[in-house]
Structures are given as structure tokens and as C-alpha cells.
Amino acid sequence: KYLSIGGNPTKISYGASSLINVSTSSAALSNQEANAIAQKIFKEKFPLENNIDFSNPAFSQKVSYNYKLNGLPLLGNAPLVFPFSVSLGPKGEIVYLDYIQYPNSFEEGEKRNLLNEKQIKTALSLQKGIIVYSLSDQDIDAEIPPVYQINSVQIEKVFLAYYYPIVPLTEQEILIQPIFVFEGTGNNQTSGKSGNLIIYLPATPEL
């Protein structure tokens, strides 16, 4: 089903001095320990926020979580920008917290059937999907993002999500639609490079 809402998300940031205290050991943190601390921070800082998806934390230099809506991930224009992030030092000290606050009231819209397997394949072959992320590991530190000519794609994961577009502030209503998210690898036969790839595809037939 489609959902509608008024307004864009609001980003909130906290420095270490304004956050709750978390006791940790003196040893360097494991991912499991960092995940436990990050969950404690968000649960105590935002006790009324019940849509954080703690089941799939993302670890880099910080611990990050996505929103969920009706049990599905809620993704924006940049799929690897997570709305909940805590930066932790090597001993568990809190360095920084980022929180993108979404509006809380969603109105249900019309219900439509999802694309079936044949329709999905047809839509992809007609290039209906949108590549929202494509980057080779060799170019992660590039100052200027490269432009790839992708010759072939290997899909490794597919899941259903909601797409929350960021629109001009003049828009009175935002339509949140279900999408299929395809994650895999894109190959450029000319340069020989391959890299991670994420594709969004509307999950319902066009009107």
C-alpha cells in the first residue's frame, strides 16, 4: 500500500557532551558490544521512537540503523545514508550522534498489487529501475566520483522496502511508495572494474 505524509525529515545532531553516559570496558569494542551500546543510546535518548530497525546494524567507523515502516525498511534517495548513527571511540566513548527525524503520522493510501516475477524482469529489461548507488572498491577514496558504463549486473539480494523521496519544501504532501531494492555487483568490461550496485524499482504496476 501507498502512504502519504507532509514534510521532509529533520536531521538532529548531538555532540558527546549532550549525550547520556554509557559505561564500557577498557578494552576495544567488538561489533556486538558497539551494537549493544548504540541501542542503549537510542532507546534512552528517544524512548518514544519505536520504528528503529535494530535487526540490521551497519558497522563502519560508527554504528548505524535504518527506519522501518509497517515492518519494511524506509529508504531515501541515498540508501547508504542511515538516519540513526552513533560514533563510538575505541573504548565505547560516545563521539557523535546523528538522528534524522521523520514525521510521525502517515496516512494510508490506495492498495495495489505488487509486480510478479515476470513483470519485474520486464521492468528491469526496459530499464525502469534506477541505479541509486554504484561504486568500485578501487574508487572509494576518489576525490571526484567516477562515471561508470555498466555492461552487466549480478544481483545478489532482493528485498521490499518503502521509498521516502526528498522533495522541495513547497510540496504539501509526499507519496511514500513500495519499491523493490536490488543489491549486487556491476561490471564494467571496458575498465575491468566491478563494484557494489543498488537499484530501486517501483514495486507496483504503473497507472
XYZ file of N, CA, C and O in Angstrom:
828
model
N 0.831 -1.192 0.000
C 0.000 0.000 0.000
C 0.869 1.246 0.000
O 1.994 1.248 0.483
N 0.306 2.305 -0.569
C 0.996 3.586 -0.583
C 0.693 4.338 0.709
O -0.328 4.137 1.350
N 1.592 5.218 1.097
C 1.405 6.057 2.266
C 1.706 7.492 1.873
O 2.482 7.742 0.949
N 1.078 8.436 2.553
C 1.367 9.837 2.273
C 1.669 10.561 3.570
O 1.230 10.163 4.650
N 2.437 11.627 3.446
C 2.854 12.380 4.626
C 3.214 13.793 4.196
O 3.540 14.033 3.024
N 3.142 14.733 5.112
C 3.538 16.102 4.808
C 4.884 16.416 5.432
O 5.083 16.186 6.619
N 5.819 16.918 4.642
C 7.091 17.373 5.200
C 8.246 16.433 5.003
O 8.076 15.232 4.833
N 9.451 17.005 5.017
C 10.690 16.252 4.882
C 11.250 15.891 6.258
O 10.888 16.492 7.262
N 12.154 14.898 6.312
C 12.815 14.578 7.589
C 13.659 15.743 8.094
O 14.109 16.589 7.323
N 13.882 15.766 9.396
C 14.723 16.782 10.027
C 15.927 16.106 10.661
O 15.777 15.146 11.408
N 17.127 16.590 10.348
C 18.336 15.993 10.900
C 18.683 16.648 12.234
O 18.722 17.867 12.349
N 18.940 15.813 13.241
C 19.303 16.276 14.579
C 20.662 15.685 14.931
O 20.880 14.493 14.734
N 21.571 16.490 15.456
C 22.888 16.003 15.827
C 23.175 16.356 17.279
O 22.761 17.406 17.771
N 23.900 15.467 17.953
C 24.305 15.679 19.339
C 25.814 15.481 19.448
O 26.356 14.519 18.913
N 26.460 16.373 20.157
C 27.859 16.175 20.483
C 27.978 15.310 21.723
O 26.999 15.042 22.418
N 29.181 14.868 22.012
C 29.386 13.943 23.123
C 28.931 14.517 24.458
O 28.400 13.814 25.307
N 29.082 15.815 24.659
C 28.774 16.408 25.963
C 27.292 16.392 26.284
O 26.894 16.472 27.446
N 26.426 16.281 25.256
C 24.983 16.345 25.498
C 24.335 14.967 25.559
O 23.131 14.868 25.734
N 25.123 13.912 25.419
C 24.571 12.564 25.386
C 24.594 11.912 26.755
O 25.287 12.351 27.666
N 23.813 10.828 26.855
C 23.795 10.063 28.100
C 25.135 9.379 28.317
O 25.898 9.161 27.381
N 25.436 9.045 29.547
C 26.658 8.320 29.863
C 26.435 6.823 29.682
O 25.411 6.281 30.066
N 27.394 6.174 29.087
C 27.332 4.729 28.897
C 28.610 4.128 29.462
O 29.709 4.517 29.066
N 28.480 3.204 30.384
C 29.665 2.577 30.967
C 30.145 1.457 30.067
O 29.359 0.673 29.556
N 31.434 1.404 29.843
C 32.010 0.385 28.976
C 33.281 -0.151 29.604
O 33.811 0.382 30.564
N 33.767 -1.231 29.009
C 35.027 -1.799 29.478
C 36.193 -1.003 28.910
O 36.026 -0.154 28.047
N 37.383 -1.311 29.378
C 38.562 -0.579 28.906
C 39.117 -1.160 27.611
O 39.957 -0.556 26.979
N 38.640 -2.346 27.225
C 39.147 -2.982 26.005
C 38.452 -2.412 24.772
O 37.402 -1.785 24.861
N 39.065 -2.613 23.604
C 38.453 -2.173 22.360
C 37.138 -2.911 22.146
O 36.980 -4.069 22.516
N 36.175 -2.219 21.511
C 34.836 -2.784 21.352
C 34.763 -3.764 20.191
O 35.343 -3.540 19.132
N 33.999 -4.830 20.382
C 33.606 -5.696 19.276
C 32.344 -5.108 18.649
O 31.707 -4.221 19.225
N 31.973 -5.592 17.452
C 30.740 -5.126 16.826
C 29.538 -5.393 17.725
O 28.615 -4.575 17.814
N 29.530 -6.538 18.383
C 28.412 -6.894 19.254
C 28.307 -5.907 20.424
O 27.214 -5.457 20.777
N 29.441 -5.555 21.010
C 29.436 -4.605 22.121
C 29.020 -3.214 21.650
O 28.237 -2.516 22.312
N 29.548 -2.811 20.493
C 29.184 -1.499 19.948
C 27.695 -1.434 19.634
O 27.035 -0.418 19.882
N 27.141 -2.530 19.110
C 25.717 -2.582 18.796
C 24.882 -2.434 20.064
O 23.886 -1.701 20.100
N 25.289 -3.107 21.129
C 24.548 -3.028 22.397
C 24.564 -1.610 22.955
O 23.544 -1.096 23.435
N 25.731 -0.949 22.887
C 25.840 0.415 23.387
C 24.994 1.366 22.546
O 24.265 2.224 23.073
N 25.057 1.210 21.213
C 24.304 2.092 20.320
C 22.797 1.947 20.543
O 22.062 2.940 20.574
N 22.330 0.714 20.736
C 20.904 0.504 21.004
C 20.495 1.185 22.309
O 19.429 1.808 22.398
N 21.346 1.075 23.318
C 21.056 1.705 24.617
C 20.937 3.212 24.470
O 20.047 3.851 25.043
N 21.827 3.796 23.667
C 21.810 5.237 23.462
C 20.486 5.681 22.841
O 19.823 6.604 23.326
N 20.078 5.013 21.756
C 18.866 5.440 21.067
C 17.616 5.166 21.889
O 16.672 5.952 21.896
N 17.586 4.046 22.599
C 16.409 3.726 23.404
C 16.237 4.706 24.558
O 15.113 5.057 24.917
N 17.346 5.165 25.138
C 17.253 6.112 26.251
C 17.069 7.544 25.755
O 16.376 8.343 26.387
N 17.664 7.868 24.624
C 17.556 9.226 24.103
C 16.207 9.460 23.434
O 15.652 10.558 23.484
N 15.652 8.422 22.795
C 14.390 8.549 22.068
C 13.425 7.442 22.495
O 13.132 6.525 21.733
N 12.919 7.476 23.717
C 12.088 6.383 24.230
C 10.765 6.211 23.495
O 10.180 5.122 23.530
N 10.284 7.247 22.810
C 9.004 7.152 22.104
C 9.172 6.733 20.648
O 8.182 6.544 19.940
N 10.401 6.595 20.194
C 10.655 6.214 18.799
C 10.665 4.701 18.698
O 11.582 4.033 19.174
N 9.625 4.123 18.092
C 9.509 2.659 18.038
C 9.692 2.090 16.642
O 9.348 0.934 16.389
N 10.215 2.883 15.714
C 10.391 2.407 14.347
C 11.850 2.240 13.946
O 12.170 2.186 12.762
N 12.747 2.159 14.917
C 14.154 1.905 14.579
C 14.333 0.415 14.348
O 13.929 -0.412 15.162
N 14.934 0.062 13.225
C 15.158 -1.347 12.898
C 16.516 -1.770 13.453
O 17.546 -1.583 12.824
N 16.510 -2.366 14.641
C 17.749 -2.787 15.288
C 18.266 -4.130 14.756
O 19.326 -4.590 15.176
N 17.527 -4.751 13.852
C 17.891 -6.106 13.426
C 19.050 -6.135 12.442
O 19.697 -7.174 12.275
N 19.328 -5.007 11.757
C 20.387 -4.999 10.740
C 21.325 -3.808 10.930
O 21.323 -2.875 10.125
N 22.126 -3.815 11.983
C 23.051 -2.693 12.174
C 24.138 -2.677 11.110
O 24.538 -3.726 10.601
N 24.580 -1.475 10.754
C 25.668 -1.318 9.792
C 26.881 -0.789 10.534
O 26.804 0.223 11.234
N 28.013 -1.462 10.392
C 29.223 -1.076 11.117
C 30.247 -0.495 10.149
O 30.541 -1.065 9.113
N 30.767 0.656 10.503
C 31.924 1.211 9.796
C 32.770 1.875 10.874
O 33.260 1.202 11.771
N 32.897 3.193 10.835
C 33.507 3.903 11.958
C 32.445 4.261 12.989
O 32.748 4.866 14.000
N 31.224 3.889 12.689
C 30.113 4.152 13.598
C 29.084 3.045 13.438
O 29.168 2.221 12.532
N 28.105 3.017 14.339
C 27.026 2.038 14.273
C 25.787 2.759 13.783
O 25.428 3.817 14.306
N 25.145 2.203 12.762
C 24.016 2.886 12.133
C 22.812 1.962 12.016
O 22.953 0.743 11.895
N 21.632 2.582 12.006
C 20.384 1.842 11.859
C 19.467 2.573 10.877
O 19.537 3.788 10.724
N 18.577 1.802 10.253
C 17.556 2.366 9.389
C 16.238 2.509 10.125
O 16.035 1.923 11.185
N 15.329 3.275 9.537
C 13.944 3.283 9.959
C 13.244 2.046 9.394
O 13.687 1.461 8.384
N 12.131 1.670 9.996
C 11.252 0.671 9.399
C 9.832 1.209 9.458
O 9.467 1.980 10.344
N 9.020 0.813 8.500
C 7.640 1.257 8.404
C 6.800 0.071 7.969
O 7.078 -0.556 6.938
N 5.801 -0.281 8.774
C 4.994 -1.486 8.512
C 5.885 -2.717 8.371
O 5.619 -3.604 7.555
N 6.970 -2.744 9.140
C 7.870 -3.891 9.113
C 8.865 -3.900 7.981
O 9.662 -4.832 7.859
N 8.876 -2.860 7.136
C 9.783 -2.793 5.984
C 10.766 -1.642 6.164
O 10.441 -0.626 6.794
N 11.981 -1.760 5.592
C 12.925 -0.640 5.651
C 12.351 0.597 4.967
O 11.640 0.483 3.967
N 12.652 1.765 5.506
C 12.245 3.031 4.913
C 13.502 3.709 4.382
O 14.362 4.126 5.160
N 13.629 3.792 3.060
C 14.854 4.257 2.427
C 14.632 5.584 1.718
O 13.551 5.841 1.171
N 15.669 6.404 1.686
C 15.618 7.681 0.991
C 16.382 7.641 -0.309
O 16.691 6.573 -0.852
N 16.726 8.831 -0.814
C 17.432 8.922 -2.092
C 18.819 8.290 -2.029
O 19.327 7.797 -3.027
N 19.436 8.340 -0.869
C 20.776 7.774 -0.688
C 20.656 6.559 0.236
O 20.545 6.715 1.449
N 20.672 5.334 -0.304
C 20.383 4.148 0.504
C 21.405 3.850 1.582
O 21.106 3.125 2.532
N 22.625 4.389 1.463
C 23.664 4.114 2.457
C 23.822 5.250 3.469
O 24.760 5.249 4.259
N 22.900 6.212 3.431
C 22.859 7.251 4.458
C 21.819 6.825 5.486
O 20.626 6.800 5.197
N 22.274 6.446 6.670
C 21.380 5.887 7.679
C 20.869 6.991 8.598
O 21.626 7.860 9.022
N 19.575 6.952 8.949
C 19.009 8.023 9.774
C 19.425 7.982 11.243
O 19.288 8.964 11.949
N 19.924 6.842 11.725
C 20.365 6.735 13.115
C 21.830 6.293 13.130
O 22.137 5.184 12.680
N 22.715 7.137 13.641
C 24.129 6.783 13.657
C 24.771 7.268 14.952
O 24.546 8.408 15.380
N 25.579 6.396 15.555
C 26.354 6.753 16.735
C 27.820 6.464 16.456
O 28.166 5.359 16.041
N 28.671 7.448 16.631
C 30.108 7.251 16.506
C 30.680 6.963 17.886
O 30.446 7.725 18.823
N 31.419 5.859 17.987
C 31.979 5.446 19.268
C 33.497 5.377 19.184
O 34.049 4.971 18.163
N 34.150 5.764 20.262
C 35.599 5.633 20.348
C 35.996 4.204 20.647
O 35.135 3.332 20.860
N 37.292 3.905 20.677
C 37.761 2.527 20.852
C 37.390 1.905 22.190
O 37.387 0.681 22.330
N 37.060 2.717 23.172
C 36.670 2.188 24.477
C 35.184 2.406 24.763
O 34.743 2.308 25.895
N 34.430 2.719 23.724
C 32.998 2.890 23.894
C 32.569 4.297 24.216
O 31.393 4.547 24.443
N 33.501 5.243 24.211
C 33.115 6.621 24.486
C 32.326 7.173 23.294
O 32.612 6.870 22.149
N 31.303 7.958 23.590
C 30.428 8.496 22.552
C 31.079 9.724 21.935
O 31.388 10.686 22.633
N 31.277 9.698 20.640
C 31.909 10.815 19.944
C 30.856 11.728 19.325
O 30.928 12.949 19.416
N 29.859 11.122 18.690
C 28.873 11.926 17.961
C 27.632 11.094 17.725
O 27.704 9.865 17.642
N 26.488 11.766 17.607
C 25.234 11.088 17.286
C 24.495 11.879 16.229
O 24.367 13.096 16.330
N 24.032 11.198 15.194
C 23.195 11.801 14.152
C 21.845 11.104 14.149
O 21.772 9.873 14.216
N 20.784 11.891 14.026
C 19.436 11.333 14.047
C 18.586 12.131 13.068
O 18.436 13.338 13.220
N 18.072 11.486 12.046
C 17.174 12.137 11.097
C 15.744 11.829 11.528
O 15.322 10.673 11.504
N 15.019 12.848 11.919
C 13.675 12.657 12.456
C 12.643 12.752 11.341
O 12.508 13.775 10.692
N 11.929 11.659 11.142
C 10.853 11.644 10.159
C 9.544 12.057 10.834
O 9.357 11.833 12.032
N 8.619 12.650 10.060
C 7.292 12.914 10.633
C 6.661 11.619 11.133
O 6.903 10.546 10.587
N 5.843 11.716 12.174
C 5.320 10.516 12.822
C 3.982 10.032 12.282
O 3.617 8.877 12.484
N 3.212 10.879 11.637
C 1.877 10.464 11.200
C 1.866 10.179 9.704
O 2.167 11.052 8.891
N 1.553 8.947 9.357
C 1.454 8.527 7.967
C -0.002 8.183 7.662
O -0.642 7.468 8.426
N -0.521 8.681 6.561
C -1.882 8.360 6.158
C -1.857 7.269 5.094
O -1.097 7.346 4.135
N -2.694 6.254 5.286
C -2.742 5.153 4.324
C -3.433 5.603 3.040
O -4.439 6.306 3.071
N -2.864 5.179 1.912
C -3.444 5.477 0.614
C -4.019 4.226 -0.022
O -4.390 3.271 0.661
N -4.062 4.225 -1.341
C -4.653 3.096 -2.047
C -3.773 1.845 -1.934
O -2.560 1.934 -1.763
N -4.402 0.690 -2.014
C -3.691 -0.580 -2.011
C -3.630 -1.112 -3.444
O -4.626 -1.111 -4.151
N -2.416 -1.549 -3.831
C -2.228 -2.077 -5.186
C -1.396 -3.337 -5.105
O -0.599 -3.529 -4.180
N -1.589 -4.212 -6.089
C -0.836 -5.469 -6.123
C 0.621 -5.211 -6.475
O 0.948 -4.287 -7.224
N 1.509 -6.053 -5.935
C 2.924 -5.968 -6.279
C 3.174 -6.590 -7.650
O 2.402 -7.431 -8.116
N 4.249 -6.170 -8.280
C 4.667 -6.791 -9.536
C 4.975 -8.265 -9.307
O 5.537 -8.639 -8.279
N 4.616 -9.103 -10.276
C 5.013 -10.506 -10.187
C 6.394 -10.686 -10.821
O 6.987 -9.723 -11.344
N 6.918 -11.897 -10.774
C 8.288 -12.138 -11.242
C 8.470 -11.760 -12.708
O 9.468 -11.132 -13.086
N 7.489 -12.097 -13.543
C 7.587 -11.782 -14.967
C 7.587 -10.276 -15.192
O 8.373 -9.746 -15.989
N 6.727 -9.565 -14.455
C 6.656 -8.111 -14.594
C 7.936 -7.443 -14.108
O 8.379 -6.436 -14.674
N 8.547 -7.997 -13.053
C 9.810 -7.449 -12.548
C 10.902 -7.580 -13.602
O 11.641 -6.629 -13.881
N 11.010 -8.760 -14.205
C 12.033 -8.980 -15.233
C 11.825 -8.050 -16.422
O 12.783 -7.490 -16.972
N 10.551 -7.863 -16.810
C 10.247 -6.973 -17.928
C 10.623 -5.536 -17.599
O 11.237 -4.827 -18.407
N 10.271 -5.098 -16.389
C 10.569 -3.726 -15.982
C 12.076 -3.476 -15.958
O 12.552 -2.418 -16.389
N 12.837 -4.437 -15.457
C 14.293 -4.276 -15.425
C 14.877 -4.254 -16.829
O 15.796 -3.478 -17.121
N 14.356 -5.113 -17.707
C 14.865 -5.145 -19.083
C 14.559 -3.850 -19.824
O 15.284 -3.462 -20.745
N 13.486 -3.166 -19.404
C 13.123 -1.877 -20.011
C 13.785 -0.708 -19.278
O 13.456 0.452 -19.518
N 14.710 -1.023 -18.375
C 15.473 -0.025 -17.613
C 14.562 0.891 -16.796
O 14.798 2.097 -16.678
N 13.545 0.291 -16.189
C 12.654 1.039 -15.300
C 13.287 1.241 -13.919
O 12.853 2.103 -13.157
N 14.275 0.404 -13.610
C 14.950 0.550 -12.326
C 15.898 1.740 -12.328
O 16.405 2.149 -13.384
N 16.137 2.317 -11.164
C 17.026 3.469 -11.016
C 18.251 3.047 -10.202
O 18.116 2.530 -9.093
N 19.429 3.245 -10.761
C 20.661 2.954 -10.031
C 20.904 4.090 -9.041
O 21.169 5.229 -9.439
N 20.799 3.791 -7.765
C 20.974 4.828 -6.738
C 22.352 4.768 -6.094
O 22.741 5.683 -5.367
N 23.096 3.698 -6.356
C 24.456 3.600 -5.822
C 25.263 2.692 -6.730
O 24.827 1.598 -7.097
N 26.446 3.154 -7.108
C 27.358 2.350 -7.916
C 28.772 2.844 -7.665
O 29.103 3.990 -7.980
N 29.599 1.988 -7.059
C 30.958 2.408 -6.736
C 31.881 1.203 -6.647
O 31.580 0.223 -5.960
N 32.981 1.282 -7.355
C 34.005 0.243 -7.279
C 34.850 0.441 -6.028
O 35.094 1.576 -5.603
N 35.283 -0.655 -5.424
C 36.149 -0.565 -4.248
C 37.434 0.216 -4.562
O 38.016 0.856 -3.684
N 37.861 0.167 -5.814
C 39.084 0.868 -6.213
C 38.906 2.390 -6.223
O 39.884 3.132 -6.228
N 37.650 2.854 -6.225
C 37.385 4.289 -6.348
C 36.782 4.892 -5.086
O 36.299 6.022 -5.109
N 36.803 4.156 -3.983
C 36.165 4.634 -2.755
C 36.766 5.958 -2.301
O 36.060 6.851 -1.817
N 38.064 6.134 -2.443
C 38.727 7.357 -1.970
C 38.922 8.393 -3.071
O 39.652 9.373 -2.876
N 38.245 8.208 -4.207
C 38.417 9.154 -5.314
C 37.823 10.508 -4.956
O 36.744 10.601 -4.371
N 38.546 11.592 -5.280
C 38.061 12.933 -4.979
C 36.847 13.283 -5.822
O 35.919 13.956 -5.360
N 36.842 12.831 -7.062
C 35.713 13.078 -7.969
C 35.045 11.737 -8.266
O 35.699 10.817 -8.766
N 33.762 11.567 -7.945
C 33.085 10.288 -8.212
C 33.143 9.942 -9.692
O 32.806 10.765 -10.545
N 33.589 8.747 -10.028
C 33.695 8.363 -11.433
C 32.331 8.042 -12.035
O 31.362 7.770 -11.325
N 32.262 8.101 -13.345
C 31.059 7.710 -14.084
C 31.322 6.355 -14.719
O 32.311 6.177 -15.445
N 30.457 5.388 -14.445
C 30.665 4.023 -14.939
C 29.733 3.726 -16.119
O 28.600 4.208 -16.158
N 30.235 2.936 -17.036
C 29.412 2.355 -18.091
C 29.242 0.872 -17.732
O 30.135 0.061 -17.962
N 28.122 0.533 -17.137
C 27.923 -0.819 -16.616
C 27.443 -1.741 -17.718
O 26.415 -1.501 -18.362
N 28.210 -2.800 -17.962
C 27.886 -3.738 -19.030
C 27.046 -4.920 -18.555
O 26.259 -5.475 -19.314
N 27.242 -5.319 -17.311
C 26.490 -6.457 -16.788
C 26.292 -6.291 -15.291
O 27.067 -5.616 -14.622
N 25.228 -6.915 -14.795
C 24.868 -6.803 -13.387
C 24.605 -8.192 -12.822
O 23.942 -9.017 -13.461
N 25.136 -8.458 -11.644
C 24.858 -9.699 -10.928
C 24.111 -9.343 -9.645
O 24.657 -8.710 -8.746
N 22.838 -9.752 -9.566
C 22.007 -9.446 -8.406
C 22.217 -10.517 -7.341
O 22.116 -11.713 -7.611
N 22.500 -10.073 -6.129
C 22.766 -11.000 -5.028
C 21.694 -10.965 -3.944
O 21.563 -11.892 -3.150
N 20.913 -9.881 -3.887
C 19.905 -9.748 -2.830
C 18.772 -8.879 -3.342
O 19.004 -7.873 -4.014
N 17.527 -9.280 -3.027
C 16.343 -8.504 -3.385
C 15.446 -8.416 -2.153
O 15.214 -9.423 -1.481
N 14.945 -7.217 -1.852
C 14.004 -7.099 -0.747
C 13.037 -5.953 -1.007
O 13.276 -5.071 -1.842
N 11.916 -5.988 -0.296
C 10.874 -4.985 -0.425
C 11.092 -3.892 0.613
O 11.467 -4.166 1.755
N 10.872 -2.646 0.227
C 11.067 -1.514 1.137
C 10.088 -0.410 0.765
O 9.343 -0.511 -0.224
N 10.082 0.636 1.575
C 9.367 1.862 1.233
C 10.379 2.919 0.824
O 11.468 3.013 1.395
N 9.985 3.734 -0.169
C 10.852 4.804 -0.646
C 10.287 6.148 -0.194
O 9.131 6.483 -0.454
N 11.112 6.918 0.511
C 10.731 8.229 1.019
C 11.522 9.279 0.242
O 12.672 9.546 0.558
N 10.928 9.891 -0.773
C 11.674 10.864 -1.572
C 11.858 12.178 -0.826
O 10.991 12.588 -0.041
N 12.982 12.828 -1.034
C 13.207 14.171 -0.508
C 12.744 15.151 -1.578
O 13.261 15.155 -2.697
N 11.760 15.976 -1.262
C 11.129 16.843 -2.255
C 11.256 18.301 -1.812
O 11.581 18.586 -0.659
N 10.997 19.258 -2.720
C 11.046 20.674 -2.330
C 10.074 20.979 -1.188
O 9.025 20.345 -1.064
N 10.436 21.955 -0.366
C 9.610 22.289 0.790
C 8.239 22.821 0.391
O 7.325 22.878 1.219
N 8.076 23.207 -0.878
C 6.784 23.707 -1.331
C 5.763 22.587 -1.485
O 4.568 22.846 -1.567
N 6.246 21.340 -1.559
C 5.326 20.202 -1.686
C 4.536 20.044 -0.388
O 5.100 20.019 0.699
N 3.227 19.929 -0.496
C 2.379 19.783 0.672
C 2.248 18.337 1.118
O 1.974 18.055 2.278
N 2.419 17.412 0.189
C 2.245 16.003 0.520
C 3.295 15.166 -0.191
O 3.616 15.408 -1.351
N 3.850 14.214 0.519
C 4.865 13.318 -0.035
C 4.278 11.925 -0.144
O 3.686 11.424 0.811
N 4.423 11.325 -1.300
C 3.916 9.974 -1.509
C 5.024 8.970 -1.231
O 6.085 9.016 -1.853
N 4.793 8.101 -0.274
C 5.758 7.048 0.070
C 5.307 5.774 -0.605
O 4.216 5.267 -0.330
N 6.126 5.231 -1.498
C 5.699 4.090 -2.288
C 6.564 2.863 -2.017
O 7.724 2.982 -1.642
N 5.989 1.673 -2.197
C 6.785 0.451 -2.048
C 7.720 0.266 -3.248
O 7.357 0.578 -4.388
N 8.916 -0.203 -2.970
C 9.897 -0.450 -4.029
C 10.573 -1.801 -3.797
O 10.606 -2.308 -2.679
N 11.077 -2.372 -4.868
C 11.995 -3.496 -4.765
C 13.415 -2.932 -4.782
O 13.743 -2.069 -5.598
N 14.238 -3.423 -3.880
C 15.639 -2.993 -3.815
C 16.512 -4.173 -4.244
O 16.418 -5.263 -3.673
N 17.335 -3.941 -5.247
C 18.240 -4.974 -5.765
C 19.668 -4.584 -5.397
O 20.114 -3.478 -5.729
N 20.363 -5.470 -4.716
C 21.753 -5.232 -4.361
C 22.620 -6.270 -5.057
O 22.269 -7.446 -5.114
N 23.739 -5.840 -5.589
C 24.618 -6.780 -6.270
C 25.890 -6.106 -6.731
O 26.382 -5.168 -6.110
N 26.390 -6.574 -7.865
C 27.660 -6.097 -8.406
C 27.466 -5.679 -9.854
O 26.830 -6.390 -10.629
N 28.007 -4.523 -10.183
C 28.006 -4.066 -11.567
C 29.399 -4.177 -12.154
O 30.396 -3.868 -11.486
N 29.476 -4.633 -13.395
C 30.774 -4.853 -14.049
C 30.937 -3.935 -15.259
O 30.021 -3.789 -16.062
N 32.113 -3.334 -15.348
C 32.461 -2.515 -16.496
C 33.540 -3.249 -17.270
O 34.697 -3.306 -16.849
N 33.160 -3.830 -18.393
C 34.095 -4.656 -19.155
C 35.204 -3.822 -19.786
O 36.296 -4.320 -20.049
N 34.937 -2.532 -20.034
C 35.948 -1.676 -20.658
C 37.106 -1.398 -19.706
O 38.279 -1.556 -20.056
N 36.777 -0.983 -18.459
C 37.814 -0.639 -17.491
C 38.256 -1.839 -16.667
O 39.294 -1.805 -16.008
N 37.444 -2.892 -16.674
C 37.756 -4.063 -15.864
C 37.359 -3.911 -14.408
O 37.606 -4.800 -13.594
N 36.740 -2.797 -14.060
C 36.341 -2.567 -12.680
C 34.969 -3.174 -12.398
O 34.120 -3.246 -13.265
N 34.769 -3.596 -11.166
C 33.458 -4.029 -10.706
C 33.233 -3.428 -9.325
O 34.191 -3.162 -8.590
N 31.980 -3.201 -8.990
C 31.702 -2.564 -7.707
C 30.289 -2.818 -7.240
O 29.462 -3.385 -7.964
N 30.017 -2.400 -6.022
C 28.698 -2.592 -5.441
C 27.669 -1.745 -6.180
O 27.948 -0.627 -6.626
N 26.465 -2.298 -6.249
C 25.401 -1.666 -7.028
C 24.086 -1.807 -6.276
O 23.794 -2.863 -5.712
N 23.295 -0.728 -6.228
C 21.965 -0.767 -5.629
C 20.978 -0.151 -6.615
O 21.213 0.936 -7.147
N 19.882 -0.860 -6.863
C 18.864 -0.416 -7.816
C 17.513 -0.350 -7.118
O 17.148 -1.272 -6.380
N 16.775 0.740 -7.333
C 15.397 0.856 -6.876
C 14.465 0.592 -8.059
O 14.679 1.114 -9.158
N 13.405 -0.172 -7.812
C 12.394 -0.421 -8.829
C 11.020 -0.274 -8.187
O 10.745 -0.933 -7.177
N 10.127 0.588 -8.722
C 8.777 0.674 -8.179
C 8.140 -0.723 -8.109
O 8.239 -1.498 -9.061
N 7.523 -1.037 -6.982
C 7.058 -2.409 -6.737
C 5.646 -2.666 -7.216
O 5.143 -3.798 -7.113
N 4.981 -1.641 -7.765
C 3.617 -1.806 -8.253
C 3.543 -1.401 -9.711
O 4.364 -0.612 -10.183
N 2.563 -1.926 -10.456
C 2.425 -1.541 -11.875
C 2.141 -0.060 -12.014
O 1.537 0.578 -11.147
N 2.571 0.490 -13.136
C 2.281 1.891 -13.426
C 0.798 2.061 -13.706
O 0.137 1.166 -14.217
N 0.271 3.239 -13.359
C -1.138 3.533 -13.632
C -1.364 3.706 -15.112
O -0.509 4.189 -15.833
